[in-house]
């Protein structure tokens, strides 16, 4: 009689107690005891749905844990803009998590940093951080003054830019060196405005070559190109993090050296820009590069990164592109 | 009478084992234990991480349980798993209205009769094929696994409401079907010591039940039991037999396979299905053909339909047809002295040791490689970030990867030799004379060698 009662009790514990206990702990007790909100985010390749969930809502000031699990292939996860959070690679079945508190309301993006599929760049999710005092307040997207100004100027951000078609010119351009320019800079007349960052960001190196050529007739064009290379890279703001950002987000198409021969280059609608080609870069304005990064390229497969990087991070990235073009020793 | 020289009754040799197996608590106790694990499997499947390698359900069912079952339990203990399986437990206890002690003189069911046409293995054959078609998804998706196992247990309960005894286990369970088939290889059997005692015993307590236990839940009359395939080893007959006539024998491997009067087409087809599935699984799950795996994984329905059609054609038509051609050669060699159908069915039983060896070899390939996941999921069964036993960070380490190919080869060769020997015994029963039997078994042996070579090519590449 006792054995039967014990067996029945055991059966009840197994069939009722175990499910109720575990589900109750997970969905009632744990959230009650733990002030921290935990979000489970499953990472699938974009063609299988990308991040799930793809949108998370949290309150500013609330401590949250984001736990990412790779469900199929190796992914990488970073969160931006401006948070400097990079969880690194997540192999299939593995998890990475981070606990953090968003101080300010706004919109953040978690995104894949590892080339996981041809649609890799679509793999993004949104974290909407609300003001707990005013839940209805929608976050305002602030217009970017750089992009606004380009539109006012009538600059076509998506215009196709090519380097010199002349083969000899291209060979000469390949020899452009900021290092040699630094040795020549004191012997060259450079108007003050050409040293100002605002001017540099809104003009092409080709325009400055026209100005310098008129003022420095004794210098060869090759020497002046070296000086311009120096001017465009002298005040670089990029860091090791910027290089990592480029390698994780841009190199798949544009190539780590900027040779436009990344693994995915052949898959894009348009040939990716070759930032390592000085001839190409001589025709580019930094603010146009900035705008393309933040807004994406219309008609190409260039995604927008404005929701991933801060404006400062984007300028640092642009600075790195000039270094790819004018500091060939970077790739040696 | 038993060949006493080749059989050892463990119940006589180990009286404490007899006491344990006669106890009414032992089997339900084991079932409660497995039911606990089973419930955890369902819960982790439904609520835990969808990542298979981090989910207790996937790892413990398809690696730990499967590995134990096919590598250890079935080859050495036959249907022992069926005696402690949790799936029929709720239904059985519902019929009995008790778990341990016997309370009711009769089982509580609606007393429906199981259709005569289904008193065979065909439902189990098609059930297994149904599961096999979706196996890649079942093996990797915890939720799918959980729903499948839950459906098994619910089906067991529903059938136990309508029908007496373990109809689910005997005629429906897709797993029980192949366990039964391969248990004929096992060196363990439940039999009677002396069939004459049963013949003269009029009350047949082992069939009707008495105050000590129930009539055989597997609907078997132990007095005539001569193969393991239908005996669930529940030991209910040991509890009810007033004549102390039940034995748990150790015997030579594969004793049941040559009992030709019991050979049936449904069982022969089970042998084809299991062997062919082992081959297909080896190709799809362990092979380097990603497109095939994607098709089996239902990445697109049209591709899966092509895969499913090819799979069924291979298993149900191609393998039996090729085997049939070799059987026809044997039939011609014996100068058509027996019906071709009988030759075909008889020789199909040679595929039982070979099929079991193939499954053991296939399972070694992933059980040893992935077994270390068990330690990790033990600490964090749901993938919720727990670390119950401080083993969650145990890295994935394949066990003896350099030995796997040798083990697989050894198992396959052993299976081949065992099958060839079985073929000879079957031929000898058919032809009586050694020389004729040897000639008749040759085509079958060639088929077995070709199949073994195919597996070796897959594993050793």
Short mmCIF file of C-alpha atoms in Angstrom, two decimals, chain B:
data_model
loop_
_atom_site.label_atom_id
_atom_site.label_comp_id
_atom_site.label_asym_id
_atom_site.label_seq_id
_atom_site.Cartn_x
_atom_site.Cartn_y
_atom_site.Cartn_z
CA UNK B 1 13.39 -28.99 -24.47
CA UNK B 2 16.19 -26.56 -24.27
CA UNK B 3 19.68 -27.37 -25.29
CA UNK B 4 20.94 -27.15 -21.73
CA UNK B 5 24.58 -27.12 -22.81
CA UNK B 6 24.18 -23.88 -24.68
CA UNK B 7 21.66 -22.10 -22.42
CA UNK B 8 22.25 -20.83 -18.90
CA UNK B 9 19.25 -19.80 -16.81
CA UNK B 10 20.31 -16.63 -15.06
CA UNK B 11 17.39 -16.88 -12.63
CA UNK B 12 18.73 -20.16 -11.30
CA UNK B 13 22.33 -18.97 -11.31
CA UNK B 14 21.53 -15.67 -9.60
CA UNK B 15 18.63 -16.05 -7.13
CA UNK B 16 18.89 -12.38 -6.20
CA UNK B 17 18.18 -11.47 -9.84
CA UNK B 18 15.11 -13.65 -9.72
CA UNK B 19 13.93 -11.90 -6.55
CA UNK B 20 14.49 -8.54 -8.19
CA UNK B 21 12.61 -9.43 -11.36
CA UNK B 22 9.73 -11.03 -9.46
CA UNK B 23 9.30 -7.92 -7.38
CA UNK B 24 6.31 -5.89 -8.49
CA UNK B 25 8.24 -2.70 -7.76
CA UNK B 26 11.26 -3.16 -10.01
CA UNK B 27 9.75 -2.60 -13.42
CA UNK B 28 7.45 0.32 -12.43
CA UNK B 29 10.37 1.84 -10.52
CA UNK B 30 12.54 1.76 -13.62
CA UNK B 31 9.67 3.10 -15.71
CA UNK B 32 9.18 6.02 -13.31
CA UNK B 33 12.87 6.79 -13.65
CA UNK B 34 12.76 6.74 -17.45
CA UNK B 35 9.47 8.66 -17.37
CA UNK B 36 11.22 11.39 -15.39
CA UNK B 37 13.92 11.66 -18.05
CA UNK B 38 11.29 11.44 -20.78
CA UNK B 39 9.29 14.31 -19.24
CA UNK B 40 12.47 16.36 -19.04
CA UNK B 41 13.12 15.57 -22.69
CA UNK B 42 9.65 16.82 -23.64
CA UNK B 43 10.00 19.96 -21.52
CA UNK B 44 13.45 20.83 -22.82
CA UNK B 45 12.24 20.16 -26.34
CA UNK B 46 9.23 22.41 -26.02
CA UNK B 47 10.66 25.18 -23.86
CA UNK B 48 14.44 24.92 -24.14
CA UNK B 49 16.87 26.26 -26.67
CA UNK B 50 16.12 25.33 -30.26
CA UNK B 51 19.81 24.63 -30.79
CA UNK B 52 20.00 20.84 -30.92
CA UNK B 53 23.54 20.50 -29.58
CA UNK B 54 22.60 22.59 -26.51
CA UNK B 55 19.30 20.89 -25.81
CA UNK B 56 19.00 18.03 -23.32
CA UNK B 57 16.16 16.47 -25.31
CA UNK B 58 18.10 16.13 -28.54
CA UNK B 59 21.36 15.03 -26.93
CA UNK B 60 19.87 12.57 -24.46
CA UNK B 61 17.41 10.99 -26.86
CA UNK B 62 19.31 10.86 -30.12
CA UNK B 63 22.83 10.41 -28.80
CA UNK B 64 22.80 9.01 -25.26
CA UNK B 65 19.63 6.89 -25.42
CA UNK B 66 20.10 5.89 -29.04
CA UNK B 67 23.73 4.98 -28.45
CA UNK B 68 22.87 2.87 -25.39
CA UNK B 69 19.95 1.24 -27.18
CA UNK B 70 21.55 0.23 -30.45
CA UNK B 71 25.13 -0.34 -29.33
CA UNK B 72 24.53 -1.95 -25.92
CA UNK B 73 20.95 -2.84 -25.02
CA UNK B 74 19.56 -4.42 -28.18
CA UNK B 75 22.60 -6.50 -29.15
CA UNK B 76 23.16 -7.83 -25.64
CA UNK B 77 19.86 -7.54 -23.74
CA UNK B 78 17.31 -7.73 -26.55
CA UNK B 79 14.04 -6.09 -25.66
CA UNK B 80 15.12 -5.08 -22.16
CA UNK B 81 14.51 -1.44 -23.08
CA UNK B 82 10.87 -2.26 -23.87
CA UNK B 83 10.43 -3.43 -20.28
CA UNK B 84 11.43 -0.05 -18.87
CA UNK B 85 10.29 2.22 -21.71
CA UNK B 86 8.25 5.15 -20.37
CA UNK B 87 6.06 5.56 -23.46
CA UNK B 88 3.51 2.80 -22.70
CA UNK B 89 3.68 3.39 -18.93
CA UNK B 90 0.80 5.89 -18.48
CA UNK B 91 -1.50 3.82 -20.68
CA UNK B 92 -0.61 0.60 -18.91
CA UNK B 93 -1.10 2.13 -15.47
CA UNK B 94 -4.40 3.57 -16.63
CA UNK B 95 -5.56 0.13 -17.69
CA UNK B 96 -4.46 -1.35 -14.40
CA UNK B 97 -5.66 1.61 -12.30
CA UNK B 98 -2.50 1.04 -10.29
CA UNK B 99 1.21 1.33 -10.76
CA UNK B 100 2.75 -1.38 -8.62
CA UNK B 101 0.28 -3.67 -6.90
CA UNK B 102 -2.39 -5.61 -8.69
CA UNK B 103 -5.77 -4.23 -7.69
CA UNK B 104 -8.26 -5.18 -10.39
CA UNK B 105 -8.88 -8.71 -11.66
CA UNK B 106 -9.25 -7.38 -15.20
CA UNK B 107 -7.80 -4.50 -17.16
CA UNK B 108 -10.03 -1.47 -17.59
CA UNK B 109 -10.41 -0.82 -21.30
CA UNK B 110 -13.22 -0.60 -23.84
CA UNK B 111 -12.24 -4.15 -24.83
CA UNK B 112 -12.13 -3.48 -28.55
CA UNK B 113 -10.54 -6.16 -30.72
CA UNK B 114 -7.37 -5.25 -32.55
CA UNK B 115 -7.98 -5.97 -36.27
CA UNK B 116 -6.59 -9.29 -37.38
CA UNK B 117 -5.10 -7.69 -40.51
CA UNK B 118 -2.94 -5.49 -38.30
CA UNK B 119 -1.60 -8.28 -36.10
CA UNK B 120 1.79 -8.03 -37.74
CA UNK B 121 4.65 -5.62 -38.21
CA UNK B 122 3.40 -3.64 -41.19
CA UNK B 123 2.14 -0.68 -39.14
CA UNK B 124 5.51 -0.53 -37.41
CA UNK B 125 7.25 -0.73 -40.76
CA UNK B 126 5.35 2.19 -42.22
CA UNK B 127 5.48 4.11 -38.95
CA UNK B 128 9.26 3.80 -38.94
CA UNK B 129 9.46 4.90 -42.57
CA UNK B 130 7.23 7.88 -41.77
CA UNK B 131 9.57 8.94 -38.99
CA UNK B 132 12.64 8.17 -41.13
CA UNK B 133 11.48 10.49 -43.89
CA UNK B 134 11.60 13.40 -41.48
CA UNK B 135 14.52 12.11 -39.47
CA UNK B 136 16.96 14.93 -40.25
CA UNK B 137 14.45 17.42 -38.90
CA UNK B 138 13.49 15.25 -35.95
CA UNK B 139 17.10 14.65 -34.99
CA UNK B 140 18.05 18.32 -35.00
CA UNK B 141 14.95 20.25 -33.95
CA UNK B 142 14.11 19.86 -30.27
CA UNK B 143 10.51 20.98 -30.67
CA UNK B 144 9.82 18.50 -33.45
CA UNK B 145 11.44 15.74 -31.39
CA UNK B 146 9.35 16.67 -28.36
CA UNK B 147 6.07 16.69 -30.28
CA UNK B 148 6.90 13.36 -31.87
CA UNK B 149 7.65 11.71 -28.52
CA UNK B 150 4.59 13.34 -26.99
CA UNK B 151 2.46 11.98 -29.81
CA UNK B 152 3.86 8.50 -29.12
CA UNK B 153 2.90 8.64 -25.46
CA UNK B 154 -0.55 10.05 -26.25
CA UNK B 155 -1.11 7.36 -28.87
CA UNK B 156 -0.08 4.78 -26.29
CA UNK B 157 -2.66 6.14 -23.85
CA UNK B 158 -5.42 6.34 -26.47
CA UNK B 159 -4.80 2.77 -27.65
CA UNK B 160 -4.75 1.52 -24.08
CA UNK B 161 -8.22 3.01 -23.58
CA UNK B 162 -9.61 1.01 -26.50
CA UNK B 163 -7.54 -2.13 -26.48
CA UNK B 164 -6.24 -4.43 -23.77
CA UNK B 165 -2.57 -4.85 -23.06
CA UNK B 166 0.33 -3.35 -24.96
CA UNK B 167 -1.18 -3.11 -28.40
CA UNK B 168 0.87 0.03 -29.00
CA UNK B 169 4.16 -1.73 -28.24
CA UNK B 170 3.34 -4.93 -30.09
CA UNK B 171 1.81 -3.56 -33.28
CA UNK B 172 2.32 0.19 -33.54
CA UNK B 173 5.53 1.52 -31.95
CA UNK B 174 8.00 2.26 -34.76
CA UNK B 175 10.92 1.77 -32.38
CA UNK B 176 9.55 -1.41 -30.87
CA UNK B 177 9.41 -2.99 -34.32
CA UNK B 178 13.11 -2.91 -34.99
CA UNK B 179 14.03 -3.60 -31.37
CA UNK B 180 11.97 -6.77 -31.69
CA UNK B 181 13.60 -7.75 -34.96
CA UNK B 182 17.13 -7.19 -33.71
CA UNK B 183 16.42 -8.71 -30.29
CA UNK B 184 16.47 -12.05 -32.09
CA UNK B 185 20.24 -11.58 -32.28
CA UNK B 186 20.56 -10.99 -28.55
CA UNK B 187 22.01 -13.66 -26.26
CA UNK B 188 19.26 -13.12 -23.68
CA UNK B 189 15.83 -14.72 -23.83
CA UNK B 190 12.78 -15.32 -21.69
CA UNK B 191 11.55 -18.86 -22.21
CA UNK B 192 9.93 -21.66 -20.27
CA UNK B 193 12.15 -24.32 -18.77
CA UNK B 194 9.91 -27.13 -19.90
CA UNK B 195 7.08 -26.60 -22.43
CA UNK B 196 5.47 -29.84 -21.29
CA UNK B 197 4.80 -28.30 -17.89
CA UNK B 198 2.84 -25.55 -19.63
CA UNK B 199 0.94 -28.03 -21.77
CA UNK B 200 -0.33 -29.86 -18.73
CA UNK B 201 -1.01 -26.72 -16.74
CA UNK B 202 -4.68 -25.94 -17.32
CA UNK B 203 -5.15 -22.52 -15.67
CA UNK B 204 -2.46 -20.81 -17.80
CA UNK B 205 -1.88 -18.08 -15.23
CA UNK B 206 0.75 -16.48 -17.48
CA UNK B 207 -2.02 -15.69 -19.96
CA UNK B 208 -4.94 -15.01 -17.64
CA UNK B 209 -3.06 -13.48 -14.72
CA UNK B 210 -3.51 -14.21 -11.03
CA UNK B 211 -3.13 -12.42 -7.72
CA UNK B 212 0.62 -12.05 -8.31
CA UNK B 213 0.43 -10.40 -11.68
CA UNK B 214 -1.25 -9.77 -15.00
CA UNK B 215 -1.64 -12.00 -18.02
CA UNK B 216 1.13 -11.38 -20.54
CA UNK B 217 0.81 -7.70 -21.58
CA UNK B 218 2.45 -8.60 -24.91
CA UNK B 219 -0.26 -11.18 -25.65
CA UNK B 220 2.24 -14.00 -25.87
CA UNK B 221 1.84 -17.54 -24.54
CA UNK B 222 5.22 -18.25 -22.94
CA UNK B 223 4.73 -22.00 -23.35
CA UNK B 224 5.13 -21.60 -27.09
CA UNK B 225 7.54 -18.68 -27.05
CA UNK B 226 10.49 -19.53 -29.28
CA UNK B 227 11.65 -16.09 -30.51
CA UNK B 228 12.42 -12.80 -28.77
CA UNK B 229 10.63 -10.68 -31.31
CA UNK B 230 7.29 -10.52 -29.48
CA UNK B 231 8.45 -10.78 -25.87
CA UNK B 232 8.76 -7.45 -24.05
CA UNK B 233 10.74 -8.99 -21.16
CA UNK B 234 8.36 -7.44 -18.64
CA UNK B 235 8.71 -10.60 -16.54
CA UNK B 236 5.00 -10.63 -15.70
CA UNK B 237 5.02 -14.36 -16.52
CA UNK B 238 7.77 -14.88 -13.96
CA UNK B 239 5.48 -13.33 -11.34
CA UNK B 240 2.38 -15.30 -12.29
CA UNK B 241 3.80 -18.72 -13.12
CA UNK B 242 2.88 -21.07 -10.25
CA UNK B 243 5.06 -23.80 -11.70
CA UNK B 244 8.34 -21.93 -11.46
CA UNK B 245 8.81 -22.69 -15.14
CA UNK B 246 10.08 -19.35 -16.45
CA UNK B 247 13.74 -18.95 -17.34
CA UNK B 248 15.89 -16.01 -18.32
CA UNK B 249 18.46 -17.68 -20.48
CA UNK B 250 21.86 -16.71 -21.77
CA UNK B 251 22.25 -18.34 -25.16
CA UNK B 252 24.32 -18.09 -28.33
CA UNK B 253 23.77 -14.96 -30.39
CA UNK B 254 21.11 -15.12 -33.08
CA UNK B 255 19.43 -18.35 -32.00
CA UNK B 256 15.98 -17.17 -33.15
CA UNK B 257 16.95 -16.31 -36.70
CA UNK B 258 16.88 -19.82 -38.11
CA UNK B 259 13.44 -20.81 -36.87
CA UNK B 260 12.02 -20.87 -40.38
CA UNK B 261 8.44 -21.80 -39.60
CA UNK B 262 8.06 -18.40 -37.97
CA UNK B 263 9.51 -16.41 -40.89
CA UNK B 264 7.10 -13.78 -42.24
CA UNK B 265 7.07 -11.20 -45.01
CA UNK B 266 6.38 -8.25 -42.67
CA UNK B 267 9.46 -9.14 -40.64
CA UNK B 268 11.50 -9.67 -43.79
CA UNK B 269 10.51 -6.20 -44.93
CA UNK B 270 11.46 -4.79 -41.55
CA UNK B 271 14.93 -6.24 -42.18
CA UNK B 272 15.08 -4.57 -45.62
CA UNK B 273 13.83 -1.26 -44.27
CA UNK B 274 16.32 -1.18 -41.42
CA UNK B 275 19.31 -2.12 -43.55
CA UNK B 276 18.39 0.31 -46.32
CA UNK B 277 17.72 3.11 -43.81
CA UNK B 278 21.13 2.57 -42.22
CA UNK B 279 22.64 2.97 -45.69
CA UNK B 280 20.60 6.08 -46.49
CA UNK B 281 21.31 7.66 -43.10
CA UNK B 282 25.02 6.99 -43.52
CA UNK B 283 24.93 8.74 -46.88
CA UNK B 284 22.74 11.66 -45.81
CA UNK B 285 23.91 12.33 -42.25
CA UNK B 286 27.56 11.31 -42.35
CA UNK B 287 28.35 11.76 -46.03
CA UNK B 288 29.88 14.81 -47.67
CA UNK B 289 26.87 15.53 -49.91
CA UNK B 290 25.47 18.80 -48.59
CA UNK B 291 22.74 19.10 -51.22
CA UNK B 292 21.34 15.73 -50.19
CA UNK B 293 21.34 16.78 -46.57
CA UNK B 294 19.60 20.03 -47.47
CA UNK B 295 16.93 18.12 -49.37
CA UNK B 296 16.38 15.75 -46.42
CA UNK B 297 16.29 18.81 -44.16
CA UNK B 298 13.28 20.11 -46.13
CA UNK B 299 15.06 23.25 -47.26
CA UNK B 300 12.63 23.23 -50.16
CA UNK B 301 9.52 21.10 -50.49
CA UNK B 302 10.13 20.05 -54.13
CA UNK B 303 13.64 18.86 -53.27
CA UNK B 304 12.34 17.03 -50.23
CA UNK B 305 9.64 15.35 -52.32
CA UNK B 306 12.29 14.10 -54.70
CA UNK B 307 14.33 12.90 -51.72
CA UNK B 308 11.29 11.20 -50.13
CA UNK B 309 10.31 9.47 -53.36
CA UNK B 310 13.87 8.28 -53.96
CA UNK B 311 14.16 7.20 -50.33
CA UNK B 312 10.96 5.12 -50.41
CA UNK B 313 11.81 3.64 -53.80
CA UNK B 314 15.27 2.66 -52.59
CA UNK B 315 14.02 1.17 -49.33
CA UNK B 316 10.82 -0.53 -50.45
CA UNK B 317 11.57 -1.45 -54.03
CA UNK B 318 15.23 -1.29 -55.02
CA UNK B 319 16.85 -3.07 -52.07
CA UNK B 320 14.22 -5.86 -51.90
CA UNK B 321 14.38 -6.24 -55.70
CA UNK B 322 18.15 -6.60 -55.79
CA UNK B 323 17.96 -8.95 -52.84
CA UNK B 324 15.17 -10.81 -54.66
CA UNK B 325 17.45 -11.32 -57.66
CA UNK B 326 20.07 -12.95 -55.43
CA UNK B 327 17.34 -15.04 -53.78
CA UNK B 328 16.17 -16.13 -57.21
CA UNK B 329 19.71 -17.31 -57.92
CA UNK B 330 19.60 -19.40 -54.73
CA UNK B 331 16.20 -20.68 -55.76
CA UNK B 332 17.55 -21.81 -59.12
CA UNK B 333 20.55 -23.41 -57.44
CA UNK B 334 18.24 -25.45 -55.22
CA UNK B 335 16.37 -26.49 -58.38
CA UNK B 336 13.16 -24.81 -57.25
CA UNK B 337 12.54 -27.32 -54.50
CA UNK B 338 10.96 -24.58 -52.33
CA UNK B 339 8.68 -21.70 -53.33
CA UNK B 340 10.65 -18.59 -54.35
CA UNK B 341 8.68 -16.53 -51.85
CA UNK B 342 9.86 -18.73 -49.01
CA UNK B 343 13.47 -18.58 -50.14
CA UNK B 344 13.20 -14.80 -50.39
CA UNK B 345 11.72 -14.47 -46.89
CA UNK B 346 14.02 -17.03 -45.26
CA UNK B 347 17.18 -15.41 -46.55
CA UNK B 348 15.94 -11.95 -45.58
CA UNK B 349 16.66 -12.98 -41.97
CA UNK B 350 20.35 -13.03 -42.84
CA UNK B 351 20.03 -9.24 -43.04
CA UNK B 352 19.21 -9.03 -39.34
CA UNK B 353 22.79 -9.39 -37.97
CA UNK B 354 24.11 -7.35 -40.89
CA UNK B 355 21.50 -4.63 -40.33
CA UNK B 356 22.21 -4.47 -36.61
CA UNK B 357 25.94 -4.27 -37.30
CA UNK B 358 25.31 -1.49 -39.83
CA UNK B 359 23.29 0.47 -37.29
CA UNK B 360 25.94 -0.04 -34.62
CA UNK B 361 28.64 1.12 -37.05
CA UNK B 362 26.58 4.11 -38.16
CA UNK B 363 25.77 5.04 -34.55
CA UNK B 364 29.41 4.73 -33.45
CA UNK B 365 30.17 7.42 -36.00
CA UNK B 366 28.11 10.09 -34.31
CA UNK B 367 27.75 8.81 -30.74
CA UNK B 368 31.50 8.85 -30.12
CA UNK B 369 31.93 12.14 -31.95
CA UNK B 370 29.09 13.97 -30.22
CA UNK B 371 28.84 12.17 -26.90
CA UNK B 372 30.68 14.91 -25.02
CA UNK B 373 27.74 17.26 -25.55
CA UNK B 374 25.94 15.20 -22.88
CA UNK B 375 28.04 16.68 -20.07
CA UNK B 376 27.31 20.20 -21.17
CA UNK B 377 23.55 19.78 -21.52
CA UNK B 378 23.37 17.92 -18.22
CA UNK B 379 24.29 21.16 -16.48
CA UNK B 380 22.15 23.35 -18.69
CA UNK B 381 19.37 21.13 -20.06
CA UNK B 382 17.25 23.98 -21.37
CA UNK B 383 20.09 26.16 -22.65
CA UNK B 384 18.97 28.89 -20.27
CA UNK B 385 22.43 29.67 -18.95
CA UNK B 386 22.31 27.28 -15.97
CA UNK B 387 25.32 25.40 -14.67
CA UNK B 388 23.84 22.76 -12.36
CA UNK B 389 26.82 20.40 -12.18
CA UNK B 390 29.57 22.77 -13.23
CA UNK B 391 29.98 20.98 -16.55
CA UNK B 392 28.37 23.47 -18.87
CA UNK B 393 31.71 24.62 -20.25
CA UNK B 394 33.03 21.13 -20.92
CA UNK B 395 34.23 21.49 -24.50
CA UNK B 396 33.06 19.34 -27.34
CA UNK B 397 35.67 16.61 -27.67
CA UNK B 398 35.14 13.70 -30.06
CA UNK B 399 35.94 10.41 -28.28
CA UNK B 400 38.66 8.33 -29.91
CA UNK B 401 38.15 9.77 -33.40
CA UNK B 402 41.13 7.82 -34.72
CA UNK B 403 39.53 4.54 -33.61
CA UNK B 404 36.06 5.06 -35.03
CA UNK B 405 36.85 3.74 -38.52
CA UNK B 406 38.52 0.64 -37.03
CA UNK B 407 35.57 -0.01 -34.74
CA UNK B 408 33.12 0.43 -37.61
CA UNK B 409 35.13 -1.95 -39.77
CA UNK B 410 35.29 -4.54 -37.00
CA UNK B 411 31.57 -4.34 -36.36
CA UNK B 412 30.70 -4.56 -40.05
CA UNK B 413 32.99 -7.55 -40.61
CA UNK B 414 31.54 -9.27 -37.53
CA UNK B 415 28.03 -8.56 -38.85
CA UNK B 416 29.00 -9.97 -42.25
CA UNK B 417 30.41 -13.18 -40.78
CA UNK B 418 27.41 -13.58 -38.52
CA UNK B 419 25.04 -13.05 -41.44
CA UNK B 420 26.88 -15.47 -43.69
CA UNK B 421 26.79 -18.05 -40.91
CA UNK B 422 23.05 -17.43 -40.48
CA UNK B 423 22.63 -17.85 -44.24
CA UNK B 424 24.40 -21.17 -44.11
CA UNK B 425 22.19 -22.38 -41.26
CA UNK B 426 19.08 -21.33 -43.15
CA UNK B 427 20.31 -23.05 -46.31
CA UNK B 428 21.18 -26.12 -44.30
CA UNK B 429 17.62 -26.25 -42.95
CA UNK B 430 16.40 -26.01 -46.53
CA UNK B 431 18.77 -28.44 -48.21
CA UNK B 432 20.02 -30.70 -45.38
CA UNK B 433 23.20 -31.62 -47.30
CA UNK B 434 26.25 -29.46 -46.60
CA UNK B 435 27.41 -29.21 -50.22
CA UNK B 436 24.00 -28.17 -51.53
CA UNK B 437 23.47 -25.77 -48.66
CA UNK B 438 26.83 -24.17 -49.36
CA UNK B 439 25.91 -23.61 -53.01
CA UNK B 440 22.48 -22.20 -52.14
CA UNK B 441 23.87 -19.72 -49.65
CA UNK B 442 26.48 -18.35 -52.08
CA UNK B 443 24.31 -15.73 -53.87
CA UNK B 444 23.09 -14.47 -50.50
CA UNK B 445 26.67 -14.24 -49.26
CA UNK B 446 27.63 -12.22 -52.33
CA UNK B 447 24.81 -9.77 -51.57
CA UNK B 448 25.97 -9.49 -47.96
CA UNK B 449 29.56 -8.86 -49.04
CA UNK B 450 28.46 -6.16 -51.48
CA UNK B 451 26.41 -4.42 -48.79
CA UNK B 452 29.34 -4.59 -46.36
CA UNK B 453 31.65 -3.11 -48.99
CA UNK B 454 29.16 -0.31 -49.59
CA UNK B 455 29.16 0.57 -45.88
CA UNK B 456 32.94 0.36 -45.69
CA UNK B 457 33.27 2.64 -48.69
CA UNK B 458 30.99 5.13 -46.95
CA UNK B 459 32.82 4.99 -43.62
CA UNK B 460 36.40 4.56 -44.79
CA UNK B 461 36.00 6.45 -48.04
#
